[in-house]
Coordinates of C-alpha atoms and ligand atoms in Angstrom, one line a residue:
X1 CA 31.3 5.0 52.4
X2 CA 34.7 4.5 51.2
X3 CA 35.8 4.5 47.6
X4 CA 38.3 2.1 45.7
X5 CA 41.0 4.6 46.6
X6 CA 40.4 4.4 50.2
X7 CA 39.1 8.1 50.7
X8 CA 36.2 8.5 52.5
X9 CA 33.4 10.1 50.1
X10 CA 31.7 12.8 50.8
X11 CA 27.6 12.3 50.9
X12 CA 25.5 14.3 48.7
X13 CA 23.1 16.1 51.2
X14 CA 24.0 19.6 51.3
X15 CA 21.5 21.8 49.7
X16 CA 23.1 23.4 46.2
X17 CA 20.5 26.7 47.6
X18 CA 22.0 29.9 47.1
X19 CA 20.3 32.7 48.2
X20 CA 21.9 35.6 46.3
X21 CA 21.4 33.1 43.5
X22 CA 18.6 33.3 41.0
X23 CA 15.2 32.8 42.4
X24 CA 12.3 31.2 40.4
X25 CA 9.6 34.3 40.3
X26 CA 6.5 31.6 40.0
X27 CA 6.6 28.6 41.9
X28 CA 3.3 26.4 41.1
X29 CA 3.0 23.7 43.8
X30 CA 0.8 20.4 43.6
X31 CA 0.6 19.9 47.3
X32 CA -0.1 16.1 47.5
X33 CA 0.8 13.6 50.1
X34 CA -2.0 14.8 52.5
X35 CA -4.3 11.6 52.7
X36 CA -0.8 9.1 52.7
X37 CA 0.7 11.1 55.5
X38 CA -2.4 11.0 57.9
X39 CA -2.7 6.9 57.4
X40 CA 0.7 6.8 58.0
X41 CA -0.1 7.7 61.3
X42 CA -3.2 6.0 61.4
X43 CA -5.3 9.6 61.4
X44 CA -7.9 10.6 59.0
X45 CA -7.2 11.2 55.7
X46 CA -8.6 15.1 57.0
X47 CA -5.7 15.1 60.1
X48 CA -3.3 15.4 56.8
X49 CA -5.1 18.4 55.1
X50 CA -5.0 19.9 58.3
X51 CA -1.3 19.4 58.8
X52 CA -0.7 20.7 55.2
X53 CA -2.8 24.2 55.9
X54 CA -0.1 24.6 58.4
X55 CA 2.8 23.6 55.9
X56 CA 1.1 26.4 53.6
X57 CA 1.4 29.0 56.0
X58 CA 5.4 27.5 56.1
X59 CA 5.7 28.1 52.7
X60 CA 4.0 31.1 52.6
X61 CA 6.4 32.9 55.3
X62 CA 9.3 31.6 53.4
X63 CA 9.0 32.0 50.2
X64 CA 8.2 35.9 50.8
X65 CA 11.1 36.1 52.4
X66 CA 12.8 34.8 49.4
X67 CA 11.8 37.2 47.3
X68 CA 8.9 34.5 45.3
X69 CA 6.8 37.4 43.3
X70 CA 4.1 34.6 42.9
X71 CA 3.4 31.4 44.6
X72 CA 0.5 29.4 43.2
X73 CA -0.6 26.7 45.0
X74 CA -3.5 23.9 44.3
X75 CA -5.5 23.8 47.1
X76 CA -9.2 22.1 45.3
X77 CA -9.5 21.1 41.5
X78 CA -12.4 20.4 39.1
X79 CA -11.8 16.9 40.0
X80 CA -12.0 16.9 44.0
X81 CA -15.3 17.1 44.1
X82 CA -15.4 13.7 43.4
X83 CA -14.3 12.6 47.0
X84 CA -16.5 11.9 50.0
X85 CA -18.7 14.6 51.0
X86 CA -17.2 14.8 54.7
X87 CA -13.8 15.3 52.6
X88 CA -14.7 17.8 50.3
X89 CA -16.5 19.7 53.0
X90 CA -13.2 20.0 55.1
X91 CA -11.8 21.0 52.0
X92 CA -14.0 23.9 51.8
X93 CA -13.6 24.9 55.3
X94 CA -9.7 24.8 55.4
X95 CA -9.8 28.5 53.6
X96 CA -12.1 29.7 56.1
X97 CA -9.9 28.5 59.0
X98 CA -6.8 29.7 57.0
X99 CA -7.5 32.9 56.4
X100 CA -9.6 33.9 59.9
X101 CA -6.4 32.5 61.7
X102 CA -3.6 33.6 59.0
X103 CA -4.3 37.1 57.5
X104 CA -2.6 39.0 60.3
X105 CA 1.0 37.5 59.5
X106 CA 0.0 37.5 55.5
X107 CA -1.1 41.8 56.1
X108 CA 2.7 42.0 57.8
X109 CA 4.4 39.9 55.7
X110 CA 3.0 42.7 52.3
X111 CA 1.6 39.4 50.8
X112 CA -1.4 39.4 48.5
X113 CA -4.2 36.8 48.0
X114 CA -5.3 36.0 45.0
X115 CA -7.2 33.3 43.8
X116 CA -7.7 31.6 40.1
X117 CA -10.5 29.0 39.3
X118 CA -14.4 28.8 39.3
X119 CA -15.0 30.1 42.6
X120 CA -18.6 30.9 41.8
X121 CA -19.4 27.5 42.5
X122 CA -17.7 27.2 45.6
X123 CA -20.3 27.5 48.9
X124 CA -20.8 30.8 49.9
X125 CA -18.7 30.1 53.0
X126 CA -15.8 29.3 51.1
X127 CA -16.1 32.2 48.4
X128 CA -16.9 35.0 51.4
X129 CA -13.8 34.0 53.4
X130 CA -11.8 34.1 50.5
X131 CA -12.9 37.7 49.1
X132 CA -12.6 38.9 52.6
X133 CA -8.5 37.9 52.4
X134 CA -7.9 39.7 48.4
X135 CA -9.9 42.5 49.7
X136 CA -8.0 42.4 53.2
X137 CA -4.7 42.5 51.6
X138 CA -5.3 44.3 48.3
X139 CA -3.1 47.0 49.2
X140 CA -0.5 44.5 50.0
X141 CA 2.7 44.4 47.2
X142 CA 5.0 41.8 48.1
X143 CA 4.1 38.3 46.8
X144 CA 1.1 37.3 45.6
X145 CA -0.1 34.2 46.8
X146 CA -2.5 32.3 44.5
X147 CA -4.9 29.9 45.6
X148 CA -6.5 27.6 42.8
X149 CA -9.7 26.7 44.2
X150 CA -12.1 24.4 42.3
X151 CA -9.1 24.8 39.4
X152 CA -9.4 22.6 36.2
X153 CA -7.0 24.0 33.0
X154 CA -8.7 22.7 30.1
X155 CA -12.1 24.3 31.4
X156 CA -10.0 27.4 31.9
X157 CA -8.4 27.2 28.3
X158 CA -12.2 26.3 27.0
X159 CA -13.4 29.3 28.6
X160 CA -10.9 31.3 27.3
X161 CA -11.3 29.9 23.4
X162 CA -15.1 30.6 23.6
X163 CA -14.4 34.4 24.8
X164 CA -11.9 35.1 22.0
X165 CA -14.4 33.5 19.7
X166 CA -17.1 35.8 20.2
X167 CA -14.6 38.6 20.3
X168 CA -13.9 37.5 16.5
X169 CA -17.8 36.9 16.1
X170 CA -18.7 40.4 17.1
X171 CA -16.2 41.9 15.4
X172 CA -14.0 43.3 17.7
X173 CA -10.9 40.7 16.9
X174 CA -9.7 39.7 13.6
X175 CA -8.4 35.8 13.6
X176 CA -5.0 36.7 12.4
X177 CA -4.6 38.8 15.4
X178 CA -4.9 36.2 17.9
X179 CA -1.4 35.6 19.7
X180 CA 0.0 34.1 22.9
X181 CA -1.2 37.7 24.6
X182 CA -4.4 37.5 23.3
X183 CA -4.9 33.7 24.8
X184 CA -3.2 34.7 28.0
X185 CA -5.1 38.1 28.9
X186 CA -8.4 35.5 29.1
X187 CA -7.1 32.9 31.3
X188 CA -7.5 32.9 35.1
X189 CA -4.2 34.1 35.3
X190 CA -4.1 37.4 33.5
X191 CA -4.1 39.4 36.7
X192 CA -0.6 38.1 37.4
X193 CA 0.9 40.5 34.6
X194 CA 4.6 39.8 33.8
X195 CA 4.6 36.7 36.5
X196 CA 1.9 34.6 34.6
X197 CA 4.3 31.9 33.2
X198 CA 5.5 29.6 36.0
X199 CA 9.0 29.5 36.8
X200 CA 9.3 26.1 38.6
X201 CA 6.7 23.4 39.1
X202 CA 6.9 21.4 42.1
X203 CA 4.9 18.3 43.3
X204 CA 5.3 16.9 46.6
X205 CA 4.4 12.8 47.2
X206 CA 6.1 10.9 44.9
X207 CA 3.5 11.8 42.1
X208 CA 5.1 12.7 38.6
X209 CA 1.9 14.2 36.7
X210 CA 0.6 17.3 36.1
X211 CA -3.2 16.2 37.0
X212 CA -5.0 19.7 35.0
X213 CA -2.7 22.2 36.4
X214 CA -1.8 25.4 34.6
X215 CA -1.5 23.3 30.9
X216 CA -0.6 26.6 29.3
X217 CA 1.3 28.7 32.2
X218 CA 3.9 25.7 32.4
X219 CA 4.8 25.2 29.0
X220 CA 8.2 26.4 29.7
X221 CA 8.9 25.7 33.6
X222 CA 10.9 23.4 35.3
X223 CA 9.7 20.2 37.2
X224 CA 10.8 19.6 40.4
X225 CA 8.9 16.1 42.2
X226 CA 10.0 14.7 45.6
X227 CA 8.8 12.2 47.7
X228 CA 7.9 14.3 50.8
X229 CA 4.7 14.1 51.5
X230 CA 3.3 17.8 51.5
X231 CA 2.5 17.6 55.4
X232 CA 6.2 17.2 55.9
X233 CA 7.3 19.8 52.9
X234 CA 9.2 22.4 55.2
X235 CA 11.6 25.3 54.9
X236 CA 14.2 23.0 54.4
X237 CA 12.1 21.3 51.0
X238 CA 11.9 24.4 49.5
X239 CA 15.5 25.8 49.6
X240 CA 16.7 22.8 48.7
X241 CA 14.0 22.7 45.7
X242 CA 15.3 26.2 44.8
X243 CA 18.9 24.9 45.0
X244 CA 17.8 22.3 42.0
X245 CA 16.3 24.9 40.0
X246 CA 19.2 27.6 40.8
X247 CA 21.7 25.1 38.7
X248 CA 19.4 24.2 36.0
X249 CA 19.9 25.7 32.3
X250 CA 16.8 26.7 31.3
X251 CA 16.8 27.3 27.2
X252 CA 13.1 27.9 26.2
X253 CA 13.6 26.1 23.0
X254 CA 16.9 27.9 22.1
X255 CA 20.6 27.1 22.7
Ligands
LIG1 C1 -3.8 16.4 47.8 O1 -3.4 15.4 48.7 C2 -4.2 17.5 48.5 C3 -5.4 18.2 48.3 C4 -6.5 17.7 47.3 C5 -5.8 19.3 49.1 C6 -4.7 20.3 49.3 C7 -5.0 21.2 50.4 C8 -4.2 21.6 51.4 C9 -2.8 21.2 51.4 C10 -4.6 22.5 52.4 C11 -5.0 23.8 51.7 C12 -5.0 24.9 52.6 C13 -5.6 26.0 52.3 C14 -5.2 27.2 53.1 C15 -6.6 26.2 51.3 P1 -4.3 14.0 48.8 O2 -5.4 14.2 49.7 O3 -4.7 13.6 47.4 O4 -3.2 13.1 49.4 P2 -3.1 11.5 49.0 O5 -2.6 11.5 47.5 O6 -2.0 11.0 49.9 O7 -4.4 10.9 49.2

């Protein structure tokens, strides 16, 4: 396009991504866009899960490579079960298929599963294929890669309230001495030590809500929300993401 001056100018598509730049250590990511990208094509709303297990493994590889200590992502909340049972059963199947086909490159990338939510209610196919991949790659100490499965915050912050109340009930906890530490060493996410907060919050689709998602772990993060549908969320997506984040001025309530 040419501007009032006559000089042709230049279109803003290069990606601000930097890699010797600062790199977010938590990336959370609402991976939505499944079901629209599969109708797009006229598929099944399952043809788009599919598609996005294999931008996961993308992401994954990439992000590692990066440097990412932690990369949460949302795989199944509290909520899903409220879809059609041939849905949520795909759903539950996806880790299976993930982690039977995916462990391998995830054992020689030195990257770590770890999952957060209530996977006690998740079938037993589900919840063994899953403790096969933390206990497969315990040993593992490059990024952690966090699935939430059946994930909900509030119940997670609930949970968390009622434990710290009967720690004061018993005894063992005085009120005044609840702090931020005390709240976060009883969420789901106290095994991820100094990486618990996340850095930068990304949702693919087009959506711009938080839908139950870490409530507590974000309070300071960044938002990042594109249009991509998650199925077509690549390497690409992310370093330009990254670039966005690498020139915001994050001030955690100060100057
Ligand atoms: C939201 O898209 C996506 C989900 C509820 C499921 C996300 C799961 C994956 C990307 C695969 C996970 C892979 C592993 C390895 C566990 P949507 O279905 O709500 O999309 P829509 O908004 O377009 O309908």
């Amino acid at each position: 396009m040419k501007s009032f001056f006559g000089k042709r100018k230049k279109k803003q598509t290069e990606s601000l991504f930097k890699e010797n730049e600062e790199i977010p250590q938590h990336i959370a990511i609402i991976m939505d866009g499944n079901g629209r990208w599969a109708q797009k094509k006229i598929m099944p709303r399952i043809a788009g899960h599919r598609e996005g297990m294999n931008t996961v493994k993308k992401i994954t590889k990439r992000a590692s490579q990066l440097g990412v200590k932690v990369l949460t992502l949302y795989a199944f909340s509290t909520e899903n079960w409220k879809r059609p049972d041939p849905e949520v059963n795909f759903l539950m199947q996806l880790p299976v298929d993930f982690f039977d086909a995916f462990v391998p490159d995830l054992i020689k990338e030195n990257v770590k599963v770890q999952v957060i939510g209530f996977t006690d209610q998740l079938p037993v196919h589900t919840r063994k294929a899953v403790n096969q991949a933390i206990e497969d790659t315990k040993n593992n100490t490059g990024m952690i890669l966090n699935f939430a499965l059946n994930y909900g915050s509030r119940s997670e912050m609930l949970e968390a309230t009622k434990r710290i109340a009967a720690q004061v009930q018993n005894g063992q906890l005085e009120i005044e001495e609840i702090d931020d530490s005390t709240f976060e060493s009883q969420l789901m996410t106290a095994e991820l030590g100094d990486y618990q907060n996340v850095d930068y919050m990304i949702r693919t689709s087009g959506e711009e809500r938080i839908s139950n998602f870490l409530l507590w772990q974000n309070a300071y993060s960044e938002f990042y929300f594109t249009k991509t549908l998650w199925p077509d969320f690549d390497e690409t997506a992310l370093e330009e993401a990254i670039g966005i984040y690498q020139k915001r001025h994050r001030r955690f309530g100060g100057l």
